[in-house]
Tab-separated table of C-alpha atoms in Angstrom:
chain	number	residue	atom	x	y	z
A	1	MET	CA	88.823	115.706	106.483
A	2	PHE	CA	90.317	112.216	106.256
A	3	TYR	CA	92.239	111.499	103.067
A	4	ILE	CA	93.390	108.116	101.855
A	5	ILE	CA	95.967	108.645	99.120
A	6	GLY	CA	97.399	106.127	96.671
A	7	LEU	CA	101.135	106.415	96.005
A	8	GLY	CA	101.349	104.281	92.862
A	9	LEU	CA	103.845	101.484	92.347
A	10	GLY	CA	107.202	102.958	91.407
A	11	ASP	CA	108.776	105.571	93.641
A	12	ILE	CA	108.152	108.859	95.445
A	13	LYS	CA	107.344	110.717	92.219
A	14	ASP	CA	104.361	108.514	91.371
A	15	ILE	CA	102.056	110.359	93.757
A	16	THR	CA	99.545	112.528	91.889
A	17	VAL	CA	99.772	116.326	91.936
A	18	LYS	CA	96.470	116.419	93.849
A	19	GLY	CA	97.778	113.876	96.351
A	20	LEU	CA	101.008	115.798	96.925
A	21	GLU	CA	99.141	119.056	97.509
A	22	ILE	CA	96.996	117.356	100.154
A	23	VAL	CA	100.014	115.767	101.871
A	24	LYS	CA	101.628	119.180	102.271
A	25	GLN	CA	98.519	120.708	103.892
A	26	CYS	CA	97.646	117.941	106.380
A	27	SER	CA	98.208	118.155	110.125
A	28	ARG	CA	99.190	114.463	110.301
A	29	VAL	CA	100.250	112.065	107.555
A	30	TYR	CA	100.506	108.318	108.120
A	31	LEU	CA	102.382	105.934	105.824
A	32	GLU	CA	101.149	102.353	105.545
A	33	MET	CA	103.645	99.995	103.904
A	34	TYR	CA	102.850	96.532	105.249
A	35	THR	CA	100.346	95.529	102.527
A	36	SER	CA	102.900	96.507	99.855
A	37	ILE	CA	106.225	98.296	99.464
A	38	LEU	CA	107.422	101.265	97.412
A	39	GLY	CA	110.813	101.588	95.744
A	40	SER	CA	111.840	104.483	97.999
A	41	SER	CA	112.970	104.742	101.615
A	42	LEU	CA	111.114	106.585	104.370
A	43	GLU	CA	113.836	109.240	104.431
A	44	GLU	CA	113.543	109.844	100.682
A	45	MET	CA	109.771	110.144	100.958
A	46	GLN	CA	109.932	112.628	103.827
A	47	GLU	CA	112.440	114.773	101.965
A	48	PHE	CA	110.374	114.760	98.767
A	49	TYR	CA	107.070	115.471	100.534
A	50	GLY	CA	108.723	118.105	102.694
A	51	ARG	CA	107.257	116.831	105.943
A	52	PRO	CA	107.559	114.038	108.540
A	53	LEU	CA	105.554	110.836	108.075
A	54	LEU	CA	104.120	108.672	110.847
A	55	LEU	CA	104.651	104.964	110.169
A	56	ALA	CA	101.439	102.955	110.381
A	57	ASP	CA	102.473	99.353	110.962
A	58	ARG	CA	100.208	96.327	110.845
A	59	ASP	CA	99.096	96.635	114.463
A	60	LEU	CA	98.143	100.287	114.090
A	61	VAL	CA	96.311	99.842	110.776
A	62	GLU	CA	94.352	96.759	111.816
A	63	GLN	CA	93.748	97.563	115.478
A	64	GLY	CA	94.327	101.300	115.862
A	65	ALA	CA	92.185	102.794	113.114
A	66	ASP	CA	90.474	105.029	115.661
A	67	GLU	CA	93.849	106.537	116.565
A	68	ILE	CA	94.531	107.417	112.929
A	69	LEU	CA	91.052	108.886	112.460
A	70	ALA	CA	91.187	110.859	115.716
A	71	GLY	CA	90.694	114.570	115.059
A	72	ALA	CA	90.010	114.106	111.349
A	73	GLY	CA	86.672	115.800	111.818
A	74	ASP	CA	88.425	119.048	112.756
A	75	GLU	CA	91.733	118.870	110.874
A	76	ASP	CA	93.163	117.231	107.765
A	77	VAL	CA	94.624	113.756	108.280
A	78	ALA	CA	95.987	111.530	105.515
A	79	LEU	CA	96.848	107.856	105.177
A	80	LEU	CA	99.296	107.056	102.358
A	81	VAL	CA	99.114	103.589	100.821
A	82	VAL	CA	101.228	101.973	98.109
A	83	GLY	CA	99.268	101.376	94.905
A	84	ASP	CA	95.590	102.341	94.984
A	85	PRO	CA	93.650	102.913	98.230
A	86	PHE	CA	91.178	100.156	97.425
A	87	GLY	CA	93.828	97.586	96.571
A	88	ALA	CA	93.464	96.083	100.073
A	89	THR	CA	90.281	95.435	102.045
A	90	THR	CA	92.002	96.881	105.129
A	91	HIS	CA	91.746	100.329	103.579
A	92	THR	CA	88.065	99.890	102.760
A	93	ASP	CA	87.492	99.456	106.490
A	94	PHE	CA	88.893	102.959	107.106
A	95	ILE	CA	86.201	104.459	104.890
A	96	LEU	CA	83.475	102.551	106.726
A	97	ARG	CA	84.817	103.711	110.098
A	98	ALA	CA	85.008	107.314	108.891
A	99	LYS	CA	81.357	107.119	107.793
A	100	GLU	CA	80.340	105.710	111.185
A	101	LYS	CA	82.032	108.657	112.903
A	102	ASN	CA	80.585	111.197	110.431
A	103	ILE	CA	84.103	112.152	109.391
A	104	PRO	CA	84.260	113.594	105.847
A	105	PHE	CA	86.679	111.693	103.614
A	106	LYS	CA	88.184	111.781	100.156
A	107	VAL	CA	89.986	109.093	98.164
A	108	ILE	CA	92.851	109.939	95.806
A	109	HIS	CA	93.369	107.064	93.385
A	110	ASN	CA	96.563	105.863	91.736
A	111	ALA	CA	97.934	102.941	89.733
A	112	SER	CA	97.877	99.489	91.325
A	113	ILE	CA	99.090	96.047	90.307
A	114	MET	CA	95.490	95.272	89.311
A	115	ASN	CA	95.757	97.509	86.250
A	116	ALA	CA	99.520	97.832	85.821
A	117	ILE	CA	99.805	94.135	84.930
A	118	GLY	CA	98.650	95.204	81.478
A	119	CYS	CA	102.326	96.038	80.913
A	120	CYS	CA	102.927	92.405	79.938
A	121	GLY	CA	100.501	92.698	77.016
A	122	LEU	CA	97.638	90.577	78.335
A	123	GLN	CA	94.301	92.345	77.964
A	124	LEU	CA	92.828	93.428	81.295
A	125	TYR	CA	89.223	92.561	80.479
A	126	LYS	CA	90.238	88.914	79.927
A	127	PHE	CA	91.343	88.429	83.540
A	128	GLY	CA	89.196	86.318	85.824
A	129	GLU	CA	89.224	86.247	89.640
A	130	THR	CA	92.517	87.318	91.223
A	131	VAL	CA	94.058	84.848	93.673
A	132	SER	CA	96.536	85.150	96.539
A	133	ILE	CA	99.214	82.503	97.040
A	134	PRO	CA	100.234	82.270	100.706
A	135	TYR	CA	103.479	80.939	102.098
A	136	TRP	CA	103.302	77.295	103.167
A	137	ASP	CA	104.916	75.908	106.264
A	138	GLU	CA	105.390	72.399	107.633
A	139	THR	CA	101.865	72.088	108.991
A	140	TRP	CA	99.813	74.515	106.867
A	141	LYS	CA	99.615	74.071	103.102
A	142	PRO	CA	96.381	75.700	101.833
A	143	ASP	CA	95.604	75.153	98.156
A	144	SER	CA	92.111	76.608	97.689
A	145	PHE	CA	93.575	79.208	95.313
A	146	TYR	CA	94.184	76.406	92.788
A	147	ASP	CA	90.430	75.905	92.353
A	148	LYS	CA	90.064	79.555	91.337
A	149	ILE	CA	92.893	79.200	88.809
A	150	LYS	CA	91.159	76.092	87.497
A	151	LEU	CA	87.844	77.928	87.095
A	152	ASN	CA	89.536	80.782	85.241
A	153	ARG	CA	91.314	78.339	82.929
A	154	LEU	CA	88.086	76.488	82.164
A	155	HIS	CA	86.485	79.825	81.235
A	156	ASN	CA	89.511	80.811	79.143
A	157	MET	CA	90.501	83.710	81.383
A	158	HIS	CA	93.856	84.928	82.691
A	159	THR	CA	94.663	84.628	86.410
A	160	LEU	CA	96.679	87.181	88.357
A	161	CYS	CA	98.360	85.569	91.359
A	162	LEU	CA	99.332	87.995	94.124
A	163	LEU	CA	102.240	86.576	96.110
A	164	ASP	CA	102.486	86.565	99.879
A	165	ILE	CA	104.106	89.337	101.906
A	166	LYS	CA	105.170	88.728	105.491
A	167	VAL	CA	105.909	92.001	107.283
A	168	LYS	CA	105.977	92.296	111.067
A	169	GLU	CA	104.725	88.745	111.537
A	170	PRO	CA	104.987	87.648	115.193
A	171	THR	CA	107.085	84.582	115.928
A	172	LEU	CA	105.348	81.512	117.361
A	173	GLU	CA	107.483	81.818	120.469
A	174	SER	CA	106.423	85.422	121.045
A	175	LEU	CA	102.754	84.477	120.745
A	176	MET	CA	103.197	81.800	123.381
A	177	ARG	CA	105.093	84.116	125.712
A	178	LYS	CA	102.915	87.145	124.923
A	179	ARG	CA	106.029	89.131	124.111
A	180	LYS	CA	106.337	91.078	120.863
A	181	GLU	CA	109.019	89.565	118.635
A	182	TYR	CA	108.788	89.542	114.864
A	183	MET	CA	110.135	87.406	112.058
A	184	PRO	CA	112.318	89.016	109.375
A	185	PRO	CA	110.299	90.382	106.428
A	186	ARG	CA	109.642	87.883	103.628
A	187	PHE	CA	108.374	88.503	100.119
A	188	MET	CA	107.339	85.502	98.029
A	189	SER	CA	109.189	85.162	94.727
A	190	VAL	CA	107.856	83.873	91.419
A	191	ALA	CA	110.073	80.810	91.867
A	192	GLU	CA	108.563	80.039	95.285
A	193	ALA	CA	105.021	80.449	93.965
A	194	ALA	CA	105.779	78.154	91.010
A	195	GLN	CA	107.220	75.541	93.366
A	196	GLN	CA	104.028	75.484	95.430
A	197	LEU	CA	101.845	75.315	92.309
A	198	LEU	CA	103.899	72.408	90.990
A	199	ALA	CA	103.431	70.580	94.287
A	200	ILE	CA	99.654	70.927	93.834
A	201	VAL	CA	99.729	69.936	90.162
A	202	GLU	CA	101.710	66.775	90.922
A	203	LYS	CA	98.793	65.474	93.015
A	204	LYS	CA	96.220	65.858	90.222
A	205	ASP	CA	95.134	63.055	87.896
A	206	ALA	CA	96.152	62.867	84.230
A	207	LEU	CA	92.882	64.309	82.923
A	208	GLU	CA	93.090	67.433	85.086
A	209	ARG	CA	96.771	67.926	84.323
A	210	ASN	CA	95.988	67.814	80.599
A	211	THR	CA	92.998	70.154	80.754
A	212	VAL	CA	93.835	72.629	83.537
A	213	LEU	CA	97.461	73.057	84.576
A	214	ASN	CA	100.714	71.133	84.308
A	215	GLU	CA	104.479	71.601	84.295
A	216	GLN	CA	104.445	72.887	80.699
A	217	SER	CA	101.651	75.434	81.189
A	218	LEU	CA	102.571	78.971	80.171
A	219	CYS	CA	103.264	81.528	82.918
A	220	VAL	CA	104.235	85.195	83.114
A	221	GLY	CA	106.458	86.367	85.946
A	222	LEU	CA	106.580	90.058	86.838
A	223	ALA	CA	108.882	91.829	89.289
A	224	ARG	CA	108.887	95.405	90.600
A	225	VAL	CA	106.126	96.549	88.251
A	226	GLY	CA	106.201	100.311	87.773
A	227	GLN	CA	109.795	100.706	88.905
A	228	ASP	CA	112.853	101.391	86.753
A	229	THR	CA	114.032	97.822	87.384
A	230	GLN	CA	110.748	96.254	86.244
A	231	GLN	CA	111.237	92.774	84.808
A	232	ILE	CA	108.937	90.441	82.879
A	233	VAL	CA	109.702	86.803	82.063
A	234	VAL	CA	107.570	84.346	80.090
A	235	GLY	CA	108.106	80.607	80.395
A	236	THR	CA	106.595	77.334	81.528
A	237	LEU	CA	105.557	76.684	85.106
A	238	GLN	CA	108.550	74.360	85.329
A	239	ASP	CA	110.851	77.135	84.065
A	240	MET	CA	109.495	79.592	86.627
A	241	ARG	CA	110.578	77.332	89.480
A	242	GLY	CA	114.206	78.093	88.612
A	243	THR	CA	113.784	81.754	87.576
A	244	ASP	CA	115.517	84.422	89.673
A	245	MET	CA	113.760	87.758	89.187
A	246	GLY	CA	115.597	89.686	91.877
A	247	GLY	CA	114.080	91.757	94.654
A	248	PRO	CA	110.375	92.208	95.518
A	249	LEU	CA	107.582	92.593	94.780
A	250	HIS	CA	106.747	89.709	92.427
A	251	SER	CA	103.507	88.649	90.723
A	252	LEU	CA	102.637	85.590	88.644
A	253	ILE	CA	100.109	85.324	85.828
A	254	ILE	CA	98.613	82.100	84.458
A	255	PRO	CA	97.373	83.115	80.979
A	256	ALA	CA	94.226	81.774	79.375
A	257	LYS	CA	94.682	78.739	77.152
A	258	GLU	CA	93.597	80.784	74.121
A	259	MET	CA	95.056	84.272	73.667
A	260	HIS	CA	94.450	87.070	71.185
A	261	PRO	CA	97.143	87.286	68.477
A	262	LEU	CA	98.222	90.701	69.829
A	263	GLU	CA	98.668	89.197	73.291
A	264	VAL	CA	100.828	86.427	71.852
A	265	GLU	CA	102.922	88.864	69.832
A	266	PHE	CA	103.497	91.136	72.842
A	267	LEU	CA	104.362	88.291	75.201
A	268	GLN	CA	106.802	86.755	72.742
A	269	GLN	CA	109.381	89.496	73.390
A	270	TYR	CA	109.700	88.206	76.969
A	271	ALA	CA	109.850	84.527	75.999
A	272	THR	CA	113.398	83.845	74.893
A	273	ASN	CA	113.331	80.033	74.956
A	274	ILE	CA	109.870	79.134	73.651
A	275	LYS	CA	107.616	79.894	70.710
A	276	LEU	CA	104.264	81.048	72.037
A	277	ASP	CA	102.260	79.995	68.995
A	278	ASP	CA	102.718	76.426	70.265
A	279	TYR	CA	100.931	77.323	73.516
A	280	ASN	CA	97.997	79.249	72.074
A	281	HIS	CA	95.429	76.492	71.786
């Protein structure tokens, strides 16, 4: 049997009882932590689970799925993922491969950022399409995510922005020399995401800035959701550019232009410098 088990968002204790029981019985257990990170070290996880874990890095997950699935038809093999198993399309591919090989599988769900963002008080059913904001560099500055934010705003829906994670990214030099060298891990902050959004907004005409997004648009910054150090900040897009929310992972929400009174009341506790009634229009 092949198991794909969600670990939740906080720390080692967020795994479900069912998930923990399966981990203890498996012949091999892989840990995938390149699509997200957990607030616990590998050593802490191995001690808590009472067994060794095999690290599944980006190369193994994306190119070595057959290696992970090997033998799962005869013995129990598990892949542990931060959040919920279906939070990344990479994990969906494992299920498809298991089906192709006639390997029985089971999914153990857990909390993910897609539902845990309700902690800020915005109602989940009012969220539109989720977007990803990638890191820019000197020659590559994609902005297609802005159009999705725009569409959500025009339909009066909230937008969850997932911020880029760079883990085990090969350096340009290593690609040219065909030698494996990796850049240091990078995790996009709310401030970095706001800076890129402001750069896009500055290019828009007056009408679009007044109707879609501008420097004074309301934003919600979230850091380390589900962990003891969770932090939520509410402010303008301009404010977010200078907001330090500490270590990863961060997320950014662009709320709908019109919010329910309960949403406004809940958000207000995180907005120390502005009165949200002025933004709910």
